[in-house]
mmCIF file of N, CA and C in Angstrom:
data_model
loop_
_atom_site.group_PDB
_atom_site.id
_atom_site.type_symbol
_atom_site.label_atom_id
_atom_site.label_comp_id
_atom_site.label_asym_id
_atom_site.label_seq_id
_atom_site.Cartn_x
_atom_site.Cartn_y
_atom_site.Cartn_z
ATOM 1 N N MET A 22 -33.532 1.106 3.680
ATOM 2 C CA MET A 22 -33.596 -0.303 3.370
ATOM 3 C C MET A 22 -32.198 -0.939 3.430
ATOM 4 N N TYR A 23 -31.190 -0.211 2.995
ATOM 5 C CA TYR A 23 -29.828 -0.743 2.990
ATOM 6 C C TYR A 23 -28.930 0.021 3.958
ATOM 7 N N SER A 24 -29.473 0.443 5.074
ATOM 8 C CA SER A 24 -28.674 1.218 6.027
ATOM 9 C C SER A 24 -27.484 0.414 6.539
ATOM 10 N N TRP A 25 -27.627 -0.903 6.620
ATOM 11 C CA TRP A 25 -26.499 -1.729 7.063
ATOM 12 C C TRP A 25 -25.350 -1.664 6.058
ATOM 13 N N ILE A 26 -25.661 -1.511 4.769
ATOM 14 C CA ILE A 26 -24.616 -1.363 3.754
ATOM 15 C C ILE A 26 -23.978 0.019 3.887
ATOM 16 N N ASP A 27 -24.803 1.040 4.154
ATOM 17 C CA ASP A 27 -24.270 2.385 4.384
ATOM 18 C C ASP A 27 -23.284 2.375 5.548
ATOM 19 N N ASP A 28 -23.590 1.614 6.602
ATOM 20 C CA ASP A 28 -22.690 1.513 7.756
ATOM 21 C C ASP A 28 -21.360 0.867 7.362
ATOM 22 N N ILE A 29 -21.412 -0.155 6.534
ATOM 23 C CA ILE A 29 -20.187 -0.816 6.070
ATOM 24 C C ILE A 29 -19.364 0.146 5.220
ATOM 25 N N ILE A 30 -20.030 0.889 4.347
ATOM 26 C CA ILE A 30 -19.334 1.866 3.506
ATOM 27 C C ILE A 30 -18.665 2.934 4.366
ATOM 28 N N SER A 31 -19.371 3.418 5.376
ATOM 29 C CA SER A 31 -18.781 4.409 6.291
ATOM 30 C C SER A 31 -17.538 3.839 6.970
ATOM 31 N N GLY A 32 -17.625 2.581 7.392
ATOM 32 C CA GLY A 32 -16.474 1.930 8.027
ATOM 33 C C GLY A 32 -15.297 1.791 7.078
ATOM 34 N N ILE A 33 -15.574 1.453 5.825
ATOM 35 C CA ILE A 33 -14.510 1.332 4.823
ATOM 36 C C ILE A 33 -13.827 2.675 4.628
ATOM 37 N N ARG A 34 -14.626 3.713 4.462
ATOM 38 C CA ARG A 34 -14.057 5.056 4.234
ATOM 39 C C ARG A 34 -13.261 5.533 5.444
ATOM 40 N N GLU A 35 -13.755 5.232 6.620
ATOM 41 C CA GLU A 35 -13.061 5.635 7.846
ATOM 42 C C GLU A 35 -11.775 4.825 8.024
ATOM 43 N N ASN A 36 -11.844 3.530 7.788
ATOM 44 C CA ASN A 36 -10.702 2.635 7.981
ATOM 45 C C ASN A 36 -9.584 2.868 6.980
ATOM 46 N N TYR A 37 -9.954 2.994 5.693
ATOM 47 C CA TYR A 37 -8.953 3.046 4.636
ATOM 48 C C TYR A 37 -8.734 4.447 4.073
ATOM 49 N N ASN A 38 -9.590 5.383 4.440
ATOM 50 C CA ASN A 38 -9.441 6.782 4.035
ATOM 51 C C ASN A 38 -9.312 6.936 2.513
ATOM 52 N N THR A 39 -10.115 6.156 1.774
ATOM 53 C CA THR A 39 -10.096 6.253 0.315
ATOM 54 C C THR A 39 -11.406 5.735 -0.262
ATOM 55 N N ASP A 40 -11.732 6.272 -1.431
ATOM 56 C CA ASP A 40 -12.836 5.768 -2.244
ATOM 57 C C ASP A 40 -12.293 5.149 -3.525
ATOM 58 N N ASN A 41 -10.968 5.052 -3.625
ATOM 59 C CA ASN A 41 -10.338 4.532 -4.827
ATOM 60 C C ASN A 41 -10.431 3.010 -4.827
ATOM 61 N N VAL A 42 -11.119 2.473 -5.806
ATOM 62 C CA VAL A 42 -11.372 1.039 -5.849
ATOM 63 C C VAL A 42 -10.076 0.230 -5.930
ATOM 64 N N TYR A 43 -9.094 0.722 -6.662
ATOM 65 C CA TYR A 43 -7.841 -0.011 -6.820
ATOM 66 C C TYR A 43 -7.051 -0.037 -5.508
ATOM 67 N N GLU A 44 -7.062 1.075 -4.781
ATOM 68 C CA GLU A 44 -6.415 1.112 -3.473
ATOM 69 C C GLU A 44 -7.100 0.158 -2.503
ATOM 70 N N LEU A 45 -8.424 0.121 -2.533
ATOM 71 C CA LEU A 45 -9.155 -0.788 -1.651
ATOM 72 C C LEU A 45 -8.829 -2.247 -1.968
ATOM 73 N N TYR A 46 -8.759 -2.589 -3.234
ATOM 74 C CA TYR A 46 -8.392 -3.957 -3.611
ATOM 75 C C TYR A 46 -6.993 -4.291 -3.085
ATOM 76 N N ASP A 47 -6.060 -3.327 -3.179
ATOM 77 C CA ASP A 47 -4.711 -3.554 -2.644
ATOM 78 C C ASP A 47 -4.750 -3.760 -1.133
ATOM 79 N N TYR A 48 -5.429 -2.876 -0.420
ATOM 80 C CA TYR A 48 -5.518 -2.985 1.042
ATOM 81 C C TYR A 48 -6.126 -4.329 1.458
ATOM 82 N N LEU A 49 -7.130 -4.766 0.718
ATOM 83 C CA LEU A 49 -7.844 -5.996 1.077
ATOM 84 C C LEU A 49 -7.222 -7.249 0.455
ATOM 85 N N GLU A 50 -6.123 -7.041 -0.294
ATOM 86 C CA GLU A 50 -5.392 -8.138 -0.928
ATOM 87 C C GLU A 50 -6.271 -8.989 -1.843
ATOM 88 N N ILE A 51 -7.109 -8.298 -2.615
ATOM 89 C CA ILE A 51 -7.927 -8.947 -3.634
ATOM 90 C C ILE A 51 -7.283 -8.628 -4.980
ATOM 91 N N LYS A 52 -6.950 -9.640 -5.715
ATOM 92 C CA LYS A 52 -6.291 -9.464 -7.009
ATOM 93 C C LYS A 52 -7.319 -9.126 -8.091
ATOM 94 N N ILE A 53 -6.894 -8.329 -9.048
ATOM 95 C CA ILE A 53 -7.697 -8.021 -10.234
ATOM 96 C C ILE A 53 -6.962 -8.618 -11.430
ATOM 97 N N HIS A 54 -7.665 -9.425 -12.173
ATOM 98 C CA HIS A 54 -7.062 -10.044 -13.356
ATOM 99 C C HIS A 54 -7.937 -9.730 -14.562
ATOM 100 N N LYS A 55 -7.374 -8.985 -15.513
ATOM 101 C CA LYS A 55 -8.119 -8.622 -16.717
ATOM 102 C C LYS A 55 -7.952 -9.715 -17.765
ATOM 103 N N ILE A 56 -9.089 -10.123 -18.329
ATOM 104 C CA ILE A 56 -9.077 -11.201 -19.318
ATOM 105 C C ILE A 56 -9.957 -10.830 -20.508
ATOM 106 N N GLU A 57 -9.761 -11.562 -21.585
ATOM 107 C CA GLU A 57 -10.564 -11.350 -22.791
ATOM 108 C C GLU A 57 -12.041 -11.587 -22.490
ATOM 109 N N ALA A 58 -12.903 -10.809 -23.116
ATOM 110 C CA ALA A 58 -14.350 -10.945 -22.912
ATOM 111 C C ALA A 58 -14.843 -12.344 -23.270
ATOM 112 N N SER A 59 -14.161 -13.013 -24.176
ATOM 113 C CA SER A 59 -14.580 -14.344 -24.617
ATOM 114 C C SER A 59 -14.110 -15.468 -23.680
ATOM 115 N N ASN A 60 -13.340 -15.131 -22.653
ATOM 116 C CA ASN A 60 -12.836 -16.154 -21.739
ATOM 117 C C ASN A 60 -13.994 -16.878 -21.059
ATOM 118 N N ILE A 61 -13.903 -18.171 -21.003
ATOM 119 C CA ILE A 61 -14.989 -18.998 -20.467
ATOM 120 C C ILE A 61 -15.277 -18.704 -18.990
ATOM 121 N N LEU A 62 -14.303 -18.215 -18.251
ATOM 122 C CA LEU A 62 -14.523 -17.878 -16.840
ATOM 123 C C LEU A 62 -15.630 -16.843 -16.656
ATOM 124 N N LEU A 63 -15.749 -15.940 -17.613
ATOM 125 C CA LEU A 63 -16.747 -14.876 -17.495
ATOM 126 C C LEU A 63 -18.158 -15.349 -17.823
ATOM 127 N N ARG A 64 -18.290 -16.426 -18.550
ATOM 128 C CA ARG A 64 -19.600 -16.969 -18.925
ATOM 129 C C ARG A 64 -20.527 -15.885 -19.490
ATOM 130 N N GLY A 65 -19.948 -15.004 -20.307
ATOM 131 C CA GLY A 65 -20.738 -13.952 -20.940
ATOM 132 C C GLY A 65 -20.956 -12.723 -20.068
ATOM 133 N N ASN A 66 -20.430 -12.710 -18.856
ATOM 134 C CA ASN A 66 -20.581 -11.568 -17.951
ATOM 135 C C ASN A 66 -19.392 -10.625 -18.085
ATOM 136 N N ASP A 67 -19.487 -9.478 -17.434
ATOM 137 C CA ASP A 67 -18.381 -8.521 -17.445
ATOM 138 C C ASP A 67 -17.288 -8.895 -16.455
ATOM 139 N N SER A 68 -17.654 -9.626 -15.391
ATOM 140 C CA SER A 68 -16.692 -9.934 -14.338
ATOM 141 C C SER A 68 -17.120 -11.173 -13.570
ATOM 142 N N PHE A 69 -16.190 -11.642 -12.741
ATOM 143 C CA PHE A 69 -16.445 -12.833 -11.942
ATOM 144 C C PHE A 69 -15.591 -12.746 -10.683
ATOM 145 N N TYR A 70 -16.222 -12.839 -9.521
ATOM 146 C CA TYR A 70 -15.512 -12.836 -8.241
ATOM 147 C C TYR A 70 -15.310 -14.271 -7.787
ATOM 148 N N TYR A 71 -14.087 -14.571 -7.295
ATOM 149 C CA TYR A 71 -13.796 -15.927 -6.857
ATOM 150 C C TYR A 71 -12.976 -15.887 -5.565
ATOM 151 N N ARG A 72 -13.380 -16.724 -4.620
ATOM 152 C CA ARG A 72 -12.616 -16.923 -3.387
ATOM 153 C C ARG A 72 -12.320 -18.414 -3.284
ATOM 154 N N ASP A 73 -11.040 -18.758 -3.099
ATOM 155 C CA ASP A 73 -10.710 -20.180 -3.021
ATOM 156 C C ASP A 73 -10.763 -20.673 -1.573
ATOM 157 N N PHE A 74 -10.412 -21.909 -1.379
ATOM 158 C CA PHE A 74 -10.512 -22.522 -0.053
ATOM 159 C C PHE A 74 -9.483 -21.973 0.932
ATOM 160 N N ASN A 75 -8.468 -21.280 0.438
ATOM 161 C CA ASN A 75 -7.474 -20.641 1.301
ATOM 162 C C ASN A 75 -7.775 -19.163 1.503
ATOM 163 N N ASP A 76 -8.990 -18.761 1.135
ATOM 164 C CA ASP A 76 -9.444 -17.371 1.234
ATOM 165 C C ASP A 76 -8.656 -16.398 0.361
ATOM 166 N N LYS A 77 -8.004 -16.893 -0.671
ATOM 167 C CA LYS A 77 -7.401 -16.020 -1.676
ATOM 168 C C LYS A 77 -8.529 -15.535 -2.567
ATOM 169 N N GLU A 78 -8.543 -14.237 -2.858
ATOM 170 C CA GLU A 78 -9.640 -13.666 -3.636
ATOM 171 C C GLU A 78 -9.114 -13.034 -4.918
ATOM 172 N N ILE A 79 -9.916 -13.155 -5.959
ATOM 173 C CA ILE A 79 -9.557 -12.580 -7.248
ATOM 174 C C ILE A 79 -10.836 -12.182 -7.981
ATOM 175 N N VAL A 80 -10.739 -11.095 -8.707
ATOM 176 C CA VAL A 80 -11.821 -10.679 -9.596
ATOM 177 C C VAL A 80 -11.278 -10.737 -11.013
ATOM 178 N N PHE A 81 -11.961 -11.502 -11.831
ATOM 179 C CA PHE A 81 -11.661 -11.545 -13.255
ATOM 180 C C PHE A 81 -12.596 -10.540 -13.918
ATOM 181 N N ILE A 82 -12.033 -9.653 -14.724
ATOM 182 C CA ILE A 82 -12.835 -8.615 -15.372
ATOM 183 C C ILE A 82 -12.403 -8.498 -16.828
ATOM 184 N N ARG A 83 -13.374 -8.211 -17.679
ATOM 185 C CA ARG A 83 -13.066 -8.021 -19.109
ATOM 186 C C ARG A 83 -11.997 -6.955 -19.264
ATOM 187 N N ASN A 84 -11.098 -7.166 -20.199
ATOM 188 C CA ASN A 84 -10.001 -6.224 -20.398
ATOM 189 C C ASN A 84 -10.360 -5.055 -21.321
ATOM 190 N N ASP A 85 -11.602 -4.981 -21.767
ATOM 191 C CA ASP A 85 -12.004 -3.908 -22.682
ATOM 192 C C ASP A 85 -12.988 -2.922 -22.045
ATOM 193 N N ILE A 86 -13.088 -2.939 -20.744
ATOM 194 C CA ILE A 86 -13.999 -2.029 -20.035
ATOM 195 C C ILE A 86 -13.203 -0.816 -19.577
ATOM 196 N N LYS A 87 -13.797 0.348 -19.691
ATOM 197 C CA LYS A 87 -13.075 1.585 -19.413
ATOM 198 C C LYS A 87 -13.649 2.363 -18.228
ATOM 199 N N ASP A 88 -12.799 3.166 -17.633
ATOM 200 C CA ASP A 88 -13.108 4.245 -16.707
ATOM 201 C C ASP A 88 -14.136 3.926 -15.630
ATOM 202 N N THR A 89 -15.189 4.743 -15.585
ATOM 203 C CA THR A 89 -16.193 4.646 -14.528
ATOM 204 C C THR A 89 -16.880 3.297 -14.546
ATOM 205 N N MET A 90 -17.091 2.752 -15.721
ATOM 206 C CA MET A 90 -17.747 1.452 -15.822
ATOM 207 C C MET A 90 -16.906 0.383 -15.140
ATOM 208 N N GLU A 91 -15.602 0.419 -15.345
ATOM 209 C CA GLU A 91 -14.720 -0.549 -14.691
ATOM 210 C C GLU A 91 -14.765 -0.364 -13.174
ATOM 211 N N ALA A 92 -14.739 0.872 -12.714
ATOM 212 C CA ALA A 92 -14.806 1.132 -11.270
ATOM 213 C C ALA A 92 -16.127 0.618 -10.702
ATOM 214 N N PHE A 93 -17.222 0.859 -11.421
ATOM 215 C CA PHE A 93 -18.521 0.371 -10.962
ATOM 216 C C PHE A 93 -18.497 -1.150 -10.819
ATOM 217 N N ILE A 94 -17.999 -1.834 -11.836
ATOM 218 C CA ILE A 94 -17.974 -3.301 -11.812
ATOM 219 C C ILE A 94 -17.075 -3.805 -10.690
ATOM 220 N N LEU A 95 -15.922 -3.173 -10.513
ATOM 221 C CA LEU A 95 -15.022 -3.605 -9.444
ATOM 222 C C LEU A 95 -15.637 -3.356 -8.063
ATOM 223 N N PHE A 96 -16.328 -2.240 -7.885
ATOM 224 C CA PHE A 96 -17.028 -2.012 -6.616
ATOM 225 C C PHE A 96 -18.146 -3.033 -6.420
ATOM 226 N N HIS A 97 -18.830 -3.376 -7.492
ATOM 227 C CA HIS A 97 -19.889 -4.384 -7.421
ATOM 228 C C HIS A 97 -19.308 -5.713 -6.928
ATOM 229 N N GLU A 98 -18.193 -6.122 -7.497
ATOM 230 C CA GLU A 98 -17.564 -7.381 -7.078
ATOM 231 C C GLU A 98 -16.998 -7.276 -5.670
ATOM 232 N N LEU A 99 -16.484 -6.100 -5.308
ATOM 233 C CA LEU A 99 -16.004 -5.885 -3.938
ATOM 234 C C LEU A 99 -17.147 -6.062 -2.945
ATOM 235 N N ALA A 100 -18.323 -5.619 -3.334
ATOM 236 C CA ALA A 100 -19.499 -5.806 -2.474
ATOM 237 C C ALA A 100 -19.739 -7.289 -2.214
ATOM 238 N N HIS A 101 -19.627 -8.102 -3.242
ATOM 239 C CA HIS A 101 -19.796 -9.546 -3.033
ATOM 240 C C HIS A 101 -18.746 -10.074 -2.057
ATOM 241 N N ALA A 102 -17.512 -9.581 -2.192
ATOM 242 C CA ALA A 102 -16.433 -10.031 -1.309
ATOM 243 C C ALA A 102 -16.695 -9.644 0.146
ATOM 244 N N LEU A 103 -17.251 -8.453 0.356
ATOM 245 C CA LEU A 103 -17.439 -7.947 1.714
ATOM 246 C C LEU A 103 -18.806 -8.262 2.312
ATOM 247 N N LEU A 104 -19.839 -8.215 1.490
ATOM 248 C CA LEU A 104 -21.203 -8.374 1.997
ATOM 249 C C LEU A 104 -21.706 -9.803 1.928
ATOM 250 N N HIS A 105 -21.202 -10.551 0.984
ATOM 251 C CA HIS A 105 -21.756 -11.880 0.710
ATOM 252 C C HIS A 105 -20.667 -12.946 0.843
ATOM 253 N N THR A 106 -20.144 -13.068 2.025
ATOM 254 C CA THR A 106 -19.011 -13.964 2.238
ATOM 255 C C THR A 106 -19.359 -15.423 1.969
ATOM 256 N N GLN A 107 -20.626 -15.754 1.986
ATOM 257 C CA GLN A 107 -21.046 -17.133 1.723
ATOM 258 C C GLN A 107 -21.640 -17.298 0.319
ATOM 259 N N ILE A 108 -21.447 -16.318 -0.551
ATOM 260 C CA ILE A 108 -22.117 -16.345 -1.856
ATOM 261 C C ILE A 108 -21.705 -17.544 -2.700
ATOM 262 N N CYS A 109 -20.463 -17.965 -2.629
ATOM 263 C CA CYS A 109 -20.033 -19.099 -3.459
ATOM 264 C C CYS A 109 -20.807 -20.351 -3.098
ATOM 265 N N GLN A 110 -20.942 -20.608 -1.809
ATOM 266 C CA GLN A 110 -21.698 -21.773 -1.395
ATOM 267 C C GLN A 110 -23.174 -21.611 -1.745
ATOM 268 N N ALA A 111 -23.714 -20.437 -1.527
ATOM 269 C CA ALA A 111 -25.137 -20.191 -1.772
ATOM 270 C C ALA A 111 -25.473 -20.249 -3.254
ATOM 271 N N ALA A 112 -24.575 -19.783 -4.094
ATOM 272 C CA ALA A 112 -24.846 -19.738 -5.536
ATOM 273 C C ALA A 112 -25.049 -21.126 -6.127
ATOM 274 N N PHE A 113 -24.487 -22.135 -5.484
ATOM 275 C CA PHE A 113 -24.651 -23.490 -5.988
ATOM 276 C C PHE A 113 -26.027 -24.058 -5.678
ATOM 277 N N ASN A 114 -26.718 -23.468 -4.716
ATOM 278 C CA ASN A 114 -28.032 -23.965 -4.343
ATOM 279 C C ASN A 114 -29.051 -22.855 -4.549
ATOM 280 N N LYS A 115 -29.459 -22.646 -5.777
ATOM 281 C CA LYS A 115 -30.333 -21.530 -6.132
ATOM 282 C C LYS A 115 -31.726 -21.651 -5.531
ATOM 283 N N ASN A 116 -32.114 -22.834 -5.083
ATOM 284 C CA ASN A 116 -33.427 -22.998 -4.458
ATOM 285 C C ASN A 116 -33.509 -22.275 -3.122
ATOM 286 N N PHE A 117 -32.380 -22.103 -2.461
ATOM 287 C CA PHE A 117 -32.368 -21.499 -1.139
ATOM 288 C C PHE A 117 -31.740 -20.116 -1.135
ATOM 289 N N THR A 118 -31.519 -19.551 -2.298
ATOM 290 C CA THR A 118 -30.804 -18.289 -2.399
ATOM 291 C C THR A 118 -31.555 -17.305 -3.274
ATOM 292 N N ASN A 119 -31.620 -16.081 -2.815
ATOM 293 C CA ASN A 119 -32.204 -15.015 -3.616
ATOM 294 C C ASN A 119 -31.053 -14.249 -4.265
ATOM 295 N N LEU A 120 -30.552 -14.758 -5.399
ATOM 296 C CA LEU A 120 -29.412 -14.138 -6.059
ATOM 297 C C LEU A 120 -29.719 -12.721 -6.518
ATOM 298 N N GLY A 121 -30.960 -12.442 -6.887
ATOM 299 C CA GLY A 121 -31.344 -11.089 -7.278
ATOM 300 C C GLY A 121 -31.139 -10.099 -6.145
ATOM 301 N N LYS A 122 -31.402 -10.534 -4.940
ATOM 302 C CA LYS A 122 -31.194 -9.683 -3.760
ATOM 303 C C LYS A 122 -29.713 -9.350 -3.599
ATOM 304 N N PHE A 123 -28.834 -10.344 -3.766
ATOM 305 C CA PHE A 123 -27.403 -10.114 -3.668
ATOM 306 C C PHE A 123 -26.940 -9.118 -4.726
ATOM 307 N N GLU A 124 -27.479 -9.258 -5.938
ATOM 308 C CA GLU A 124 -27.091 -8.358 -7.027
ATOM 309 C C GLU A 124 -27.541 -6.926 -6.741
ATOM 310 N N LYS A 125 -28.735 -6.751 -6.235
ATOM 311 C CA LYS A 125 -29.220 -5.406 -5.897
ATOM 312 C C LYS A 125 -28.366 -4.788 -4.797
ATOM 313 N N GLN A 126 -27.995 -5.580 -3.811
ATOM 314 C CA GLN A 126 -27.148 -5.074 -2.737
ATOM 315 C C GLN A 126 -25.781 -4.670 -3.272
ATOM 316 N N ALA A 127 -25.211 -5.479 -4.160
ATOM 317 C CA ALA A 127 -23.905 -5.166 -4.748
ATOM 318 C C ALA A 127 -23.980 -3.910 -5.616
ATOM 319 N N ASN A 128 -25.067 -3.748 -6.354
ATOM 320 C CA ASN A 128 -25.238 -2.537 -7.158
ATOM 321 C C ASN A 128 -25.370 -1.308 -6.272
ATOM 322 N N TYR A 129 -26.137 -1.423 -5.206
ATOM 323 C CA TYR A 129 -26.297 -0.312 -4.265
ATOM 324 C C TYR A 129 -24.934 0.087 -3.699
ATOM 325 N N PHE A 130 -24.167 -0.893 -3.271
ATOM 326 C CA PHE A 130 -22.829 -0.651 -2.743
ATOM 327 C C PHE A 130 -21.972 0.091 -3.767
ATOM 328 N N ALA A 131 -21.979 -0.377 -5.012
ATOM 329 C CA ALA A 131 -21.171 0.232 -6.066
ATOM 330 C C ALA A 131 -21.576 1.682 -6.313
ATOM 331 N N PHE A 132 -22.881 1.937 -6.409
ATOM 332 C CA PHE A 132 -23.343 3.312 -6.603
ATOM 333 C C PHE A 132 -22.909 4.202 -5.453
ATOM 334 N N LYS A 133 -23.043 3.718 -4.229
ATOM 335 C CA LYS A 133 -22.671 4.514 -3.054
ATOM 336 C C LYS A 133 -21.167 4.766 -3.001
ATOM 337 N N MET A 134 -20.367 3.756 -3.327
ATOM 338 C CA MET A 134 -18.914 3.929 -3.310
ATOM 339 C C MET A 134 -18.463 4.902 -4.395
ATOM 340 N N LEU A 135 -19.203 4.969 -5.482
ATOM 341 C CA LEU A 135 -18.883 5.935 -6.541
ATOM 342 C C LEU A 135 -19.462 7.315 -6.240
ATOM 343 N N ASN A 136 -20.123 7.421 -5.083
ATOM 344 C CA ASN A 136 -20.768 8.674 -4.670
ATOM 345 C C ASN A 136 -21.836 9.128 -5.658
ATOM 346 N N VAL A 137 -22.535 8.157 -6.243
ATOM 347 C CA VAL A 137 -23.626 8.469 -7.147
ATOM 348 C C VAL A 137 -24.874 8.717 -6.310
ATOM 349 N N SER A 138 -25.469 9.854 -6.517
ATOM 350 C CA SER A 138 -26.736 10.127 -5.851
ATOM 351 C C SER A 138 -27.683 10.701 -6.893
ATOM 352 N N PHE A 139 -28.943 10.506 -6.649
ATOM 353 C CA PHE A 139 -29.939 10.926 -7.614
ATOM 354 C C PHE A 139 -30.866 11.964 -7.004
ATOM 355 N N ASP A 140 -30.977 13.109 -7.664
ATOM 356 C CA ASP A 140 -31.949 14.119 -7.299
ATOM 357 C C ASP A 140 -33.142 13.900 -8.214
ATOM 358 N N LYS A 141 -34.208 13.351 -7.657
ATOM 359 C CA LYS A 141 -35.357 12.968 -8.488
ATOM 360 C C LYS A 141 -35.945 14.144 -9.256
ATOM 361 N N VAL A 142 -35.920 15.333 -8.681
ATOM 362 C CA VAL A 142 -36.466 16.504 -9.376
ATOM 363 C C VAL A 142 -35.589 16.847 -10.579
ATOM 364 N N GLU A 143 -34.282 16.838 -10.373
ATOM 365 C CA GLU A 143 -33.346 17.177 -11.436
ATOM 366 C C GLU A 143 -33.393 16.150 -12.577
ATOM 367 N N LEU A 144 -33.595 14.900 -12.240
ATOM 368 C CA LEU A 144 -33.551 13.836 -13.236
ATOM 369 C C LEU A 144 -34.916 13.448 -13.784
ATOM 370 N N GLU A 145 -35.950 14.117 -13.323
ATOM 371 C CA GLU A 145 -37.319 13.733 -13.648
ATOM 372 C C GLU A 145 -37.592 13.616 -15.147
ATOM 373 N N SER A 146 -37.023 14.524 -15.920
ATOM 374 C CA SER A 146 -37.312 14.514 -17.358
ATOM 375 C C SER A 146 -36.351 13.648 -18.162
ATOM 376 N N MET A 147 -35.393 13.013 -17.495
ATOM 377 C CA MET A 147 -34.395 12.215 -18.200
ATOM 378 C C MET A 147 -34.798 10.745 -18.260
ATOM 379 N N SER A 148 -34.395 10.096 -19.333
ATOM 380 C CA SER A 148 -34.616 8.650 -19.446
ATOM 381 C C SER A 148 -33.540 7.929 -18.630
ATOM 382 N N ILE A 149 -33.766 6.659 -18.370
ATOM 383 C CA ILE A 149 -32.790 5.849 -17.643
ATOM 384 C C ILE A 149 -31.462 5.816 -18.406
ATOM 385 N N ASP A 150 -31.520 5.689 -19.734
ATOM 386 C CA ASP A 150 -30.296 5.672 -20.533
ATOM 387 C C ASP A 150 -29.538 7.000 -20.437
ATOM 388 N N GLN A 151 -30.255 8.116 -20.384
ATOM 389 C CA GLN A 151 -29.609 9.423 -20.236
ATOM 390 C C GLN A 151 -28.938 9.545 -18.867
ATOM 391 N N ILE A 152 -29.598 9.056 -17.858
ATOM 392 C CA ILE A 152 -29.016 9.088 -16.503
ATOM 393 C C ILE A 152 -27.753 8.230 -16.471
ATOM 394 N N ALA A 153 -27.819 7.049 -17.066
ATOM 395 C CA ALA A 153 -26.650 6.166 -17.116
ATOM 396 C C ALA A 153 -25.476 6.872 -17.788
ATOM 397 N N SER A 154 -25.752 7.554 -18.875
ATOM 398 C CA SER A 154 -24.715 8.285 -19.592
ATOM 399 C C SER A 154 -24.110 9.388 -18.720
ATOM 400 N N CYS A 155 -24.941 10.084 -17.973
ATOM 401 C CA CYS A 155 -24.467 11.166 -17.103
ATOM 402 C C CYS A 155 -23.537 10.664 -16.000
ATOM 403 N N ILE A 156 -23.812 9.479 -15.481
ATOM 404 C CA ILE A 156 -22.982 8.976 -14.387
ATOM 405 C C ILE A 156 -21.860 8.065 -14.867
ATOM 406 N N GLY A 157 -21.778 7.853 -16.180
ATOM 407 C CA GLY A 157 -20.640 7.152 -16.747
ATOM 408 C C GLY A 157 -20.736 5.638 -16.790
ATOM 409 N N ILE A 158 -21.950 5.096 -16.758
ATOM 410 C CA ILE A 158 -22.067 3.651 -16.946
ATOM 411 C C ILE A 158 -22.688 3.392 -18.308
ATOM 412 N N SER A 159 -22.425 2.227 -18.836
ATOM 413 C CA SER A 159 -22.891 1.930 -20.190
ATOM 414 C C SER A 159 -24.403 1.756 -20.224
ATOM 415 N N PRO A 160 -25.025 2.074 -21.359
ATOM 416 C CA PRO A 160 -26.476 1.923 -21.501
ATOM 417 C C PRO A 160 -26.948 0.494 -21.229
ATOM 418 N N GLU A 161 -26.078 -0.497 -21.483
ATOM 419 C CA GLU A 161 -26.474 -1.884 -21.218
ATOM 420 C C GLU A 161 -26.762 -2.123 -19.740
ATOM 421 N N LEU A 162 -26.174 -1.302 -18.877
ATOM 422 C CA LEU A 162 -26.396 -1.465 -17.435
ATOM 423 C C LEU A 162 -27.385 -0.448 -16.875
ATOM 424 N N SER A 163 -28.028 0.293 -17.747
ATOM 425 C CA SER A 163 -28.951 1.322 -17.260
ATOM 426 C C SER A 163 -30.096 0.736 -16.449
ATOM 427 N N TYR A 164 -30.407 -0.527 -16.683
ATOM 428 C CA TYR A 164 -31.486 -1.158 -15.901
ATOM 429 C C TYR A 164 -31.158 -1.183 -14.408
ATOM 430 N N LEU A 165 -29.889 -1.084 -14.046
ATOM 431 C CA LEU A 165 -29.484 -1.122 -12.644
ATOM 432 C C LEU A 165 -29.974 0.099 -11.883
ATOM 433 N N ILE A 166 -30.216 1.179 -12.593
ATOM 434 C CA ILE A 166 -30.580 2.432 -11.962
ATOM 435 C C ILE A 166 -32.025 2.412 -11.477
ATOM 436 N N THR A 167 -32.863 1.631 -12.055
ATOM 437 C CA THR A 167 -34.282 1.711 -11.804
ATOM 438 C C THR A 167 -34.678 1.533 -10.348
ATOM 439 N N ASP A 168 -33.861 0.878 -9.553
ATOM 440 C CA ASP A 168 -34.187 0.685 -8.145
ATOM 441 C C ASP A 168 -33.712 1.841 -7.257
ATOM 442 N N TYR A 169 -33.003 2.829 -7.828
ATOM 443 C CA TYR A 169 -32.398 3.858 -7.003
ATOM 444 C C TYR A 169 -32.884 5.206 -7.317
#
């Protein structure tokens, strides 16, 4: 279903020879700015991707997120930067945009970039929250796993 995203991921890995999210942000000249969770820019979210009219890009991310969760969120926002180049314009017109589709694609990208794979037999007896814990994402985001 997302083979086109797999192709983009393969190209990224081949081009930049890294899976390190921070190195990729440097190569792509996307700034990361950590801010307080209460900052109005986040509107209650963990992060926010922004591209201005001069194509300068920045991701604002909560400053209290740790480790794998931060990498997941940064890969998710990187997906928006790479896969959804028109997302800013589209987000303003929700009648013509399937924002849920964009979010699923960004989550898929993030899981793949983190090399997360699921063996259904191995995970069969585990709850979604247990799986989330095993792969290092917070239980609040365990709902993201249900499609994979």
